[in-house]
Coordinates of N, CA and C in Angstrom, one line a residue:
M3 N 17.2 -33.6 36.5 CA 18.7 -31.6 35.8 C 17.2 -30.9 37.0
T4 N 18.3 -30.6 38.0 CA 18.0 -29.9 39.4 C 17.2 -29.0 39.5
G5 N 15.6 -28.1 40.0 CA 15.5 -27.8 40.0 C 14.8 -26.8 38.4
H6 N 14.7 -28.3 38.1 CA 14.0 -28.0 36.5 C 13.0 -29.7 36.5
A7 N 12.6 -30.0 37.1 CA 12.0 -31.4 37.4 C 11.3 -31.2 35.7
L8 N 10.9 -32.6 34.9 CA 9.3 -32.1 33.7 C 8.3 -33.3 34.8
S9 N 7.2 -33.1 34.3 CA 6.2 -34.2 33.8 C 6.5 -35.3 32.5
A10 N 6.0 -36.0 32.3 CA 5.6 -36.8 31.5 C 4.9 -38.1 31.4
D11 N 3.8 -37.8 30.3 CA 3.5 -38.6 29.8 C 3.6 -39.9 28.9
N12 N 4.6 -40.8 28.5 CA 4.8 -41.8 27.8 C 4.6 -41.1 26.6
R13 N 6.4 -40.1 27.2 CA 7.2 -39.9 26.2 C 8.1 -40.3 25.8
C14 N 8.0 -40.9 24.0 CA 8.7 -42.3 23.1 C 9.6 -41.4 22.1
A15 N 11.0 -41.6 22.0 CA 11.7 -40.5 20.3 C 11.8 -42.1 19.4
A16 N 11.8 -42.0 18.2 CA 13.1 -43.2 17.7 C 14.0 -41.7 17.9
F17 N 14.9 -42.9 17.8 CA 16.6 -42.8 17.5 C 16.8 -43.2 17.1
E18 N 18.2 -42.0 16.2 CA 18.5 -42.0 15.3 C 20.1 -41.7 15.0
D19 N 20.8 -42.9 14.0 CA 22.3 -42.8 14.4 C 23.0 -41.9 12.2
L20 N 23.2 -40.9 11.7 CA 23.4 -40.7 10.4 C 24.3 -41.1 10.3
G21 N 25.5 -41.1 10.8 CA 26.7 -41.4 11.3 C 27.4 -39.9 9.8
I22 N 28.4 -40.7 9.2 CA 28.4 -38.6 9.1 C 27.9 -38.4 7.3
R23 N 27.5 -36.6 8.0 CA 25.8 -37.1 6.7 C 26.8 -35.5 6.5
D24 N 26.2 -35.0 4.8 CA 27.0 -33.3 5.1 C 25.8 -32.9 5.8
Y25 N 25.7 -31.5 6.0 CA 24.9 -30.9 6.8 C 23.9 -30.4 6.1
V26 N 24.0 -29.9 4.5 CA 22.6 -29.1 4.1 C 21.6 -30.4 3.7
S27 N 22.2 -31.5 3.8 CA 21.0 -32.9 3.8 C 20.5 -33.4 5.2
V28 N 21.3 -33.3 6.5 CA 20.4 -33.7 7.0 C 20.0 -32.2 8.4
L29 N 19.4 -31.2 7.2 CA 19.2 -29.8 8.3 C 17.7 -30.0 6.7
D30 N 17.5 -30.2 5.7 CA 16.6 -30.6 5.2 C 15.8 -31.8 5.1
L31 N 16.4 -32.8 5.7 CA 15.2 -33.4 6.5 C 14.9 -33.8 7.8
Q32 N 16.2 -32.3 8.7 CA 14.7 -32.1 10.0 C 13.9 -31.3 9.4
T33 N 13.6 -30.1 8.6 CA 12.5 -30.0 8.6 C 11.6 -29.8 7.4
T34 N 11.7 -30.5 6.9 CA 10.6 -31.9 6.2 C 9.7 -32.6 8.1
A35 N 11.0 -32.9 9.0 CA 9.8 -33.4 9.9 C 9.5 -33.2 9.9
R36 N 9.7 -31.4 10.8 CA 9.4 -30.8 11.0 C 7.8 -30.8 10.6
E37 N 8.2 -30.3 9.5 CA 6.5 -29.9 8.0 C 5.1 -31.3 8.2
K38 N 6.5 -31.9 8.5 CA 5.5 -33.7 8.1 C 4.7 -33.2 10.0
M39 N 5.8 -33.5 11.2 CA 5.2 -33.1 12.2 C 3.8 -32.0 12.9
I40 N 4.1 -30.9 12.2 CA 3.0 -29.5 12.0 C 1.3 -30.0 11.3
Q41 N 2.0 -30.9 10.2 CA 0.6 -31.4 9.2 C 0.3 -32.5 10.8
D42 N 0.7 -33.4 11.0 CA 0.2 -34.7 11.9 C 0.5 -35.2 13.5
P43 N 0.3 -34.1 14.2 CA 1.1 -34.1 15.8 C 1.0 -34.9 16.0
V44 N 0.2 -36.0 15.5 CA 0.4 -37.5 16.2 C 2.4 -38.5 16.2
L45 N 2.5 -37.9 14.9 CA 3.9 -38.4 14.5 C 4.8 -38.7 16.0
D46 N 5.5 -38.9 15.5 CA 6.9 -39.7 16.9 C 7.7 -39.0 16.8
D47 N 8.1 -37.9 18.3 CA 9.5 -38.0 18.4 C 10.8 -38.5 17.6
R48 N 11.6 -37.5 16.8 CA 12.6 -39.1 16.8 C 14.1 -37.1 17.0
V49 N 14.9 -38.6 17.4 CA 16.8 -37.1 17.5 C 16.8 -38.3 17.1
L50 N 17.8 -37.4 16.0 CA 19.6 -38.5 15.4 C 20.7 -37.0 15.5
F51 N 21.1 -38.8 15.4 CA 22.7 -38.1 15.5 C 23.3 -38.4 14.5
V52 N 23.9 -37.7 14.7 CA 25.3 -36.9 12.8 C 26.5 -36.8 13.7
Q53 N 27.7 -36.8 12.7 CA 29.2 -36.1 12.8 C 28.9 -35.1 11.1
H54 N 29.3 -34.3 10.5 CA 29.3 -33.7 9.6 C 30.5 -33.1 8.9
P55 N 30.9 -33.4 7.7 CA 31.9 -33.0 7.5 C 32.1 -31.2 7.7
A56 N 32.8 -31.4 7.9 CA 33.4 -29.4 7.6 C 32.5 -28.7 7.3
V57 N 31.9 -27.9 7.6 CA 31.5 -26.7 7.5 C 31.3 -25.4 8.7
Y58 N 30.7 -24.5 7.8 CA 30.2 -23.6 9.0 C 28.5 -23.2 8.8
T59 N 28.5 -22.6 9.9 CA 26.3 -22.7 9.5 C 26.4 -21.1 10.9
L60 N 25.5 -20.1 9.7 CA 25.5 -19.2 10.6 C 24.2 -19.4 11.4
G61 N 24.2 -18.5 12.4 CA 22.6 -18.3 12.3 C 21.5 -17.1 12.9
K62 N 20.5 -17.1 13.3 CA 19.7 -16.1 13.3 C 20.4 -14.6 13.3
R63 N 21.1 -14.6 14.0 CA 21.7 -13.1 14.1 C 23.1 -12.9 13.5
G64 N 23.0 -13.6 12.3 CA 25.0 -14.0 11.4 C 25.3 -14.3 12.4
G65 N 26.5 -13.5 11.2 CA 27.8 -14.4 11.8 C 29.0 -14.6 10.8
R66 N 28.7 -13.9 9.7 CA 30.1 -13.1 9.1 C 30.6 -12.5 8.6
E67 N 30.1 -11.6 9.7 CA 31.3 -10.0 10.0 C 32.5 -11.1 11.2
N68 N 32.0 -12.4 12.1 CA 32.7 -12.5 12.7 C 33.8 -14.4 12.1
L69 N 33.9 -13.7 10.7 CA 35.0 -14.5 10.1 C 36.0 -14.1 9.9
V70 N 37.1 -14.0 10.7 CA 39.0 -13.8 10.7 C 39.1 -14.6 9.5
V71 N 39.5 -15.0 8.6 CA 39.5 -15.5 7.7 C 38.3 -15.5 6.9
S72 N 39.0 -15.0 4.7 CA 38.5 -15.0 3.7 C 37.0 -16.2 3.0
E73 N 36.8 -15.6 2.2 CA 35.2 -17.3 2.8 C 36.7 -17.7 0.8
R74 N 37.4 -16.5 0.3 CA 38.5 -17.2 -0.4 C 39.3 -18.2 0.3
F75 N 39.5 -18.1 1.8 CA 40.7 -19.1 1.6 C 40.0 -20.4 2.3
L76 N 39.1 -20.4 2.9 CA 37.3 -21.9 3.4 C 37.4 -22.5 2.1
A77 N 37.6 -21.9 1.1 CA 36.7 -22.7 -0.4 C 38.4 -23.3 -0.5
E78 N 39.4 -23.4 -0.5 CA 39.8 -23.6 -0.6 C 40.6 -24.9 -0.3
K79 N 39.9 -24.4 1.6 CA 39.5 -25.2 2.5 C 39.2 -26.0 2.0
G80 N 38.2 -26.1 1.8 CA 37.3 -27.2 1.4 C 35.7 -26.8 2.5
I81 N 35.8 -25.7 3.1 CA 34.9 -25.7 3.5 C 33.9 -24.6 3.5
G82 N 32.0 -25.2 3.6 CA 30.9 -24.5 3.1 C 30.9 -23.6 3.7
I83 N 29.8 -22.4 3.6 CA 29.4 -21.5 4.8 C 27.3 -21.9 5.1
V84 N 26.7 -22.1 5.5 CA 25.1 -22.4 5.9 C 24.9 -21.9 6.3
Q85 N 23.6 -20.5 6.1 CA 22.6 -19.9 7.2 C 22.0 -20.5 7.4
T86 N 21.6 -20.9 8.4 CA 20.5 -21.8 8.9 C 19.7 -20.9 9.6
A87 N 18.8 -21.0 10.3 CA 17.1 -19.5 11.4 C 17.8 -20.9 12.6
R88 N 18.5 -21.0 13.7 CA 18.4 -21.7 14.7 C 19.1 -20.8 14.9
G89 N 18.6 -20.6 16.7 CA 19.7 -19.1 17.5 C 20.9 -18.9 17.4
G90 N 21.6 -17.9 18.0 CA 23.0 -17.9 18.1 C 23.8 -17.4 16.1
N91 N 25.1 -16.9 16.8 CA 25.5 -16.9 16.0 C 26.9 -17.9 14.9
I92 N 27.8 -17.5 15.4 CA 28.5 -18.3 13.7 C 29.1 -19.9 14.0
T93 N 29.5 -21.5 13.6 CA 29.6 -22.2 14.3 C 30.3 -23.2 13.5
F94 N 31.0 -23.9 13.7 CA 31.6 -24.8 13.5 C 31.9 -26.3 13.7
H95 N 30.9 -27.1 12.0 CA 31.0 -28.6 12.9 C 32.4 -28.9 11.5
G96 N 33.0 -30.4 12.7 CA 33.5 -31.2 12.0 C 33.6 -32.4 12.6
P97 N 34.5 -33.4 11.4 CA 34.3 -34.5 12.0 C 34.9 -34.7 13.2
G98 N 34.0 -35.6 14.4 CA 35.0 -35.8 15.9 C 34.0 -34.8 16.6
Q99 N 33.3 -34.0 15.9 CA 31.7 -33.0 16.9 C 30.9 -34.1 16.7
A100 N 29.8 -34.4 18.1 CA 29.3 -35.1 18.0 C 28.0 -34.5 17.8
V101 N 27.5 -34.2 18.0 CA 26.5 -33.3 17.1 C 24.5 -34.3 17.7
L102 N 23.5 -33.4 18.3 CA 22.5 -34.5 18.4 C 21.1 -33.4 18.7
Y103 N 20.4 -34.3 17.2 CA 19.7 -33.2 16.8 C 17.9 -33.8 17.3
P104 N 17.2 -33.1 18.2 CA 15.9 -33.7 18.6 C 14.5 -32.4 17.5
I105 N 14.0 -33.1 17.1 CA 13.0 -32.7 16.6 C 11.6 -33.4 17.2
I106 N 11.6 -32.6 18.3 CA 11.3 -32.8 19.6 C 9.3 -31.8 19.2
N107 N 8.0 -32.5 19.2 CA 7.2 -31.5 19.9 C 7.5 -31.3 21.4
L108 N 7.3 -30.0 22.0 CA 8.0 -29.9 22.6 C 6.4 -29.2 24.2
E109 N 5.4 -29.7 22.9 CA 3.8 -28.2 23.2 C 3.5 -29.8 23.6
R110 N 3.1 -31.1 23.0 CA 2.5 -32.4 23.9 C 3.5 -32.7 24.5
S111 N 5.1 -32.9 24.8 CA 5.2 -33.7 25.7 C 5.8 -32.0 27.4
R112 N 4.6 -30.6 26.9 CA 4.8 -30.0 28.0 C 6.3 -29.5 28.1
I113 N 7.1 -29.5 27.7 CA 8.7 -28.9 27.8 C 8.7 -27.6 27.1
G114 N 9.4 -27.4 28.5 CA 9.4 -25.3 28.2 C 10.6 -24.7 27.5
V115 N 10.9 -24.4 26.4 CA 11.8 -23.5 26.0 C 13.4 -23.5 26.7
P116 N 12.8 -22.8 28.2 CA 14.1 -22.6 29.0 C 14.5 -23.8 29.0
D117 N 13.7 -24.5 29.7 CA 13.2 -26.6 30.5 C 14.2 -27.2 29.6
F118 N 14.5 -27.0 28.0 CA 14.6 -27.3 26.7 C 16.5 -27.1 26.8
V119 N 16.5 -25.6 26.5 CA 18.1 -25.1 26.5 C 18.8 -25.5 28.0
H120 N 18.5 -25.9 28.7 CA 18.9 -26.1 30.3 C 19.2 -27.7 30.1
G121 N 18.1 -28.6 29.9 CA 18.5 -30.0 28.9 C 19.6 -30.0 28.7
L122 N 19.7 -29.4 26.4 CA 20.8 -29.7 26.3 C 21.9 -29.8 26.7
E123 N 21.9 -28.7 27.2 CA 22.9 -28.3 28.4 C 23.6 -29.2 28.7
E124 N 23.0 -29.9 29.8 CA 22.9 -31.0 30.9 C 22.8 -32.2 31.1
I125 N 22.8 -32.5 29.2 CA 23.1 -34.3 28.8 C 24.8 -34.2 28.1
M126 N 25.7 -33.2 27.6 CA 26.1 -32.4 28.4 C 27.6 -32.5 28.9
M127 N 27.0 -31.8 29.5 CA 28.1 -31.6 31.0 C 28.3 -33.0 31.3
R128 N 27.3 -33.9 31.8 CA 27.1 -35.6 32.1 C 27.7 -35.6 31.1
T129 N 27.5 -36.0 30.4 CA 28.1 -37.0 29.0 C 30.0 -36.5 29.8
A130 N 30.2 -35.4 29.5 CA 31.5 -34.8 29.6 C 32.1 -35.2 30.8
R131 N 31.6 -35.4 32.1 CA 31.8 -36.0 33.3 C 32.0 -37.7 33.6
H132 N 31.2 -37.7 32.2 CA 32.2 -39.7 32.1 C 33.3 -39.8 31.7
F133 N 33.7 -38.6 30.8 CA 35.3 -38.3 30.9 C 36.2 -38.4 31.5
G134 N 35.4 -37.7 32.7 CA 36.8 -37.2 33.6 C 36.8 -35.8 33.2
V135 N 35.7 -35.1 33.0 CA 35.8 -33.4 32.6 C 35.1 -32.8 33.5
E136 N 34.9 -31.6 33.5 CA 33.7 -30.9 34.9 C 33.5 -30.0 33.7
A137 N 32.6 -28.9 34.0 CA 31.9 -28.7 32.2 C 30.9 -28.2 33.5
R138 N 30.9 -26.5 33.4 CA 29.8 -25.4 33.5 C 28.9 -24.9 32.4
R139 N 28.2 -24.5 33.1 CA 26.7 -23.3 31.8 C 27.6 -22.0 32.6
D140 N 27.8 -21.0 31.8 CA 27.6 -19.7 32.0 C 26.7 -19.4 31.8
P141 N 26.9 -18.2 33.2 CA 24.9 -17.3 32.7 C 25.0 -16.2 31.6
Q142 N 25.5 -16.3 30.8 CA 25.4 -15.0 29.9 C 26.0 -15.6 28.5
N143 N 26.0 -17.0 29.0 CA 26.2 -17.6 27.5 C 25.8 -19.3 27.6
H144 N 24.9 -19.7 26.1 CA 24.9 -21.1 26.2 C 25.9 -21.4 25.9
G145 N 25.4 -22.8 26.4 CA 25.9 -24.0 25.9 C 27.4 -24.4 27.2
L146 N 28.3 -25.6 26.6 CA 28.6 -25.4 27.6 C 30.4 -25.7 28.0
W147 N 30.9 -24.8 29.4 CA 32.5 -24.7 29.0 C 33.4 -25.4 29.9
V148 N 34.6 -24.8 29.6 CA 35.5 -26.1 31.1 C 36.1 -24.4 31.2
G149 N 36.3 -24.1 32.3 CA 36.9 -22.9 32.8 C 36.8 -21.5 31.7
T150 N 37.9 -21.4 30.8 CA 36.8 -20.2 30.0 C 37.2 -21.0 28.8
K151 N 37.0 -22.1 28.4 CA 37.7 -22.3 26.7 C 35.4 -23.4 26.7
K152 N 35.4 -23.0 25.3 CA 33.7 -23.8 25.0 C 34.1 -25.5 24.4
I153 N 33.0 -26.4 25.2 CA 33.6 -27.0 24.4 C 32.2 -28.7 23.6
G154 N 30.9 -27.4 24.0 CA 30.1 -27.6 23.5 C 29.1 -26.4 23.7
S155 N 28.1 -26.2 22.1 CA 27.4 -25.0 22.1 C 25.6 -26.1 22.2
V156 N 24.5 -24.6 21.8 CA 22.8 -25.7 22.0 C 22.3 -24.0 21.2
G157 N 21.8 -24.6 20.0 CA 21.4 -24.2 19.1 C 19.9 -24.3 18.3
I158 N 19.1 -23.7 18.7 CA 17.7 -24.9 18.5 C 17.0 -23.1 18.0
S159 N 15.7 -24.0 16.8 CA 15.2 -22.8 16.4 C 13.5 -24.0 16.7
I160 N 12.4 -22.9 17.2 CA 11.1 -23.7 17.6 C 9.9 -23.0 16.7
K161 N 9.2 -23.6 16.0 CA 8.2 -23.7 15.3 C 7.6 -24.9 15.4
K162 N 5.9 -23.9 16.1 CA 4.4 -24.9 16.5 C 4.9 -25.2 17.4
G163 N 5.7 -25.5 18.2 CA 5.7 -25.7 19.4 C 6.9 -27.1 19.4
I164 N 7.5 -27.4 17.7 CA 8.6 -28.3 17.4 C 10.0 -27.7 17.2
S165 N 10.8 -28.6 17.8 CA 11.9 -28.3 17.7 C 12.7 -28.7 16.7
I166 N 13.9 -28.3 15.4 CA 15.0 -28.7 15.5 C 16.8 -27.7 16.2
H167 N 17.6 -28.7 15.0 CA 18.4 -28.1 15.5 C 19.2 -28.8 16.7
G168 N 19.9 -28.8 18.0 CA 20.3 -28.2 19.1 C 21.8 -28.7 19.5
L169 N 22.4 -29.3 19.8 CA 23.9 -29.5 20.6 C 24.8 -30.2 19.4
A170 N 25.9 -29.9 20.0 CA 26.9 -30.2 19.1 C 27.9 -29.9 20.8
L171 N 28.7 -31.5 20.7 CA 29.7 -31.6 21.6 C 31.3 -31.9 20.9
N172 N 31.6 -31.8 21.8 CA 33.4 -31.4 20.9 C 33.9 -32.5 21.8
V173 N 33.6 -34.0 21.1 CA 34.9 -34.3 21.2 C 36.3 -35.2 20.7
C174 N 36.6 -35.1 19.2 CA 38.2 -35.5 18.6 C 38.1 -34.7 17.4
P175 N 37.4 -33.3 17.3 CA 37.7 -32.4 16.3 C 38.7 -32.0 16.2
D176 N 39.2 -32.1 14.9 CA 40.8 -31.3 14.9 C 40.0 -29.6 14.7
L177 N 40.2 -28.9 15.8 CA 39.9 -27.8 16.6 C 40.6 -25.9 15.8
T178 N 41.6 -26.5 14.5 CA 41.7 -25.2 13.4 C 40.7 -24.7 13.4
P179 N 40.2 -25.6 12.7 CA 39.0 -24.2 12.3 C 37.9 -23.2 12.5
F180 N 38.0 -23.2 13.6 CA 37.3 -22.9 15.0 C 38.5 -21.3 15.0
T181 N 39.7 -21.5 15.1 CA 40.7 -20.5 15.3 C 40.5 -19.3 14.3
W182 N 40.0 -19.7 12.7 CA 39.4 -18.9 11.1 C 38.0 -18.3 11.9
I183 N 37.5 -18.4 12.9 CA 36.3 -17.6 13.1 C 36.0 -17.1 14.4
N184 N 35.2 -16.0 15.2 CA 35.1 -16.0 16.4 C 34.2 -16.6 16.9
P185 N 33.8 -17.7 16.7 CA 33.0 -19.4 17.7 C 32.1 -18.0 18.6
C186 N 30.8 -18.2 18.2 CA 29.6 -18.2 18.7 C 29.5 -15.8 18.6
G187 N 30.0 -15.6 17.4 CA 30.3 -14.3 18.4 C 31.1 -14.0 19.5
L188 N 31.6 -14.4 19.5 CA 32.5 -14.1 20.5 C 34.3 -14.6 19.9
Q189 N 34.6 -12.9 20.7 CA 36.4 -12.8 20.1 C 36.3 -13.1 21.2
N190 N 37.7 -13.6 20.9 CA 39.0 -14.6 21.9 C 39.4 -15.4 22.5
L191 N 37.7 -16.6 21.8 CA 37.0 -17.4 22.5 C 38.0 -18.3 22.0
S192 N 38.3 -18.7 22.7 CA 39.1 -20.9 22.7 C 37.9 -21.4 23.0
M193 N 38.5 -22.8 21.7 CA 37.5 -24.2 22.4 C 38.5 -25.8 22.4
T194 N 38.2 -26.6 22.9 CA 38.4 -27.4 23.7 C 37.4 -28.6 23.2
S195 N 38.0 -29.4 23.7 CA 37.1 -31.1 23.7 C 37.6 -31.8 24.6
L196 N 36.7 -32.8 24.1 CA 37.3 -34.1 25.8 C 38.1 -34.5 25.7
E197 N 38.8 -35.0 24.3 CA 39.7 -35.5 24.0 C 41.0 -34.5 25.2
Q198 N 41.1 -33.9 24.4 CA 42.3 -32.7 25.0 C 41.9 -32.7 26.0
E199 N 41.0 -32.4 27.3 CA 40.6 -32.3 28.2 C 40.6 -33.1 29.7
N200 N 40.2 -34.7 28.9 CA 40.3 -35.9 29.9 C 41.7 -35.9 30.0
H201 N 43.1 -36.1 30.0 CA 44.5 -36.3 30.0 C 44.5 -38.3 30.1
N202 N 43.4 -38.5 29.6 CA 44.0 -40.0 29.6 C 44.2 -40.0 27.9
I203 N 45.1 -40.2 28.7 CA 46.5 -40.9 27.2 C 46.3 -41.9 26.4
S204 N 45.0 -42.7 26.9 CA 44.4 -44.4 26.7 C 43.3 -43.3 25.4
F205 N 43.0 -42.5 25.6 CA 41.6 -42.2 24.7 C 42.2 -42.2 23.4
D206 N 40.9 -42.5 23.0 CA 40.2 -43.3 21.6 C 39.3 -42.9 21.2
P207 N 39.5 -42.2 19.4 CA 38.4 -41.4 19.4 C 37.2 -42.2 18.9
N208 N 37.5 -43.0 18.1 CA 36.7 -44.0 17.6 C 35.7 -44.8 18.6
T209 N 36.3 -45.7 19.8 CA 35.0 -46.2 20.8 C 34.8 -45.1 21.9
S210 N 36.1 -43.5 22.1 CA 34.8 -42.5 22.6 C 34.0 -42.5 21.8
M211 N 33.8 -41.9 20.1 CA 32.6 -41.5 19.6 C 31.6 -42.1 20.0
E212 N 32.0 -43.6 19.7 CA 30.4 -44.7 20.3 C 29.9 -44.6 21.7
R213 N 30.6 -44.1 22.2 CA 30.9 -44.2 23.7 C 28.9 -43.5 23.7
V214 N 29.8 -42.2 23.5 CA 29.3 -39.9 23.6 C 28.4 -40.3 23.0
K215 N 28.1 -40.6 21.7 CA 26.5 -41.2 21.1 C 26.1 -41.6 22.1
E216 N 26.0 -43.2 22.5 CA 25.3 -43.7 23.7 C 24.9 -42.6 24.5
L217 N 25.7 -42.3 25.4 CA 25.4 -41.4 27.0 C 24.7 -40.4 26.4
L218 N 25.0 -39.9 24.9 CA 23.9 -39.0 24.6 C 22.7 -39.1 24.6
F219 N 22.0 -39.9 24.5 CA 21.1 -40.6 23.4 C 20.1 -41.5 25.0
K220 N 20.9 -41.9 25.6 CA 21.3 -42.2 27.9 C 20.7 -41.7 28.2
F221 N 21.4 -40.1 28.1 CA 20.8 -38.8 29.4 C 19.6 -38.3 29.0
F222 N 19.8 -38.3 27.7 CA 18.3 -37.9 26.8 C 17.2 -38.0 27.1
C223 N 17.2 -39.3 27.1 CA 16.0 -40.0 28.4 C 16.1 -39.5 29.3
E224 N 16.9 -39.7 29.8 CA 16.6 -39.5 32.0 C 15.9 -37.8 31.5
I225 N 17.1 -37.1 30.8 CA 16.7 -35.2 31.8 C 15.4 -35.6 31.4
F226 N 14.3 -35.7 30.1 CA 13.7 -35.2 29.8 C 12.5 -36.5 29.5
N227 N 12.1 -37.1 30.7 CA 12.5 -39.1 29.8 C 11.2 -39.2 29.2
F228 N 11.7 -39.7 28.2 CA 11.9 -40.3 27.1 C 11.5 -41.8 27.1
N229 N 11.1 -42.4 27.0 CA 11.6 -44.0 25.9 C 11.8 -44.8 25.3
I230 N 13.3 -44.9 24.4 CA 13.8 -45.0 24.1 C 12.4 -46.2 22.8
Q231 N 12.2 -45.6 21.7 CA 11.5 -46.1 20.7 C 11.8 -47.3 19.8
G232 N 13.4 -46.7 19.5 CA 14.1 -47.6 18.6 C 15.1 -46.9 18.0
Q233 N 15.8 -48.4 18.1 CA 17.2 -47.0 17.4 C 17.6 -47.4 16.1
N234 N 18.3 -47.2 14.9 CA 19.0 -47.5 13.6 C 19.7 -46.4 13.2
S235 N 20.5 -47.5 13.1 CA 22.1 -46.9 12.5 C 22.4 -47.1 11.2

């Protein structure tokens, strides 16, 4: 991570694949895990990989004002809205989007918050590059971009030095629900995905998602100097 080198002392984390699981249950899992880590600081860090059924989530800066359709319309589509304590504004999660939630004691690992956010973006950038997609940061807006289109988002919450929430990288989702909001509170923002940007007619959603999971775990370890303690599926 150029310009953001991190020191490490035997950092270990348990890596877990949760499959496809509803947003609220995974949010509860994260908050419960963090509270346990606050009470018992020697508990291991955890990194969760998941895909969510369709849902909109709101950040600390709100987001309902950035709906461009009615909540009744969304209810008819079966898409709920969940308030969270992460940073940022409204975003969409759905199948085909790779989500990584590091539940990490940043203070114990001596990782500063700016370095953590930078590292999450770097994880997505390296993963995208593996698929032939050159993505970049935007100094004005966190996340990952391909030209003027956004392909990945970052939003975290820190309590007592412990992080929850994390990153979301569009692999092969239906992008239509993004058009029903101003994603991240930005007007006229178009979203994209690895599937749309790699221009490879052999792109297979299932094998690509599995490969993305492997790469996210790999680059997390490389960038933050973590060792893989275990991986559950």
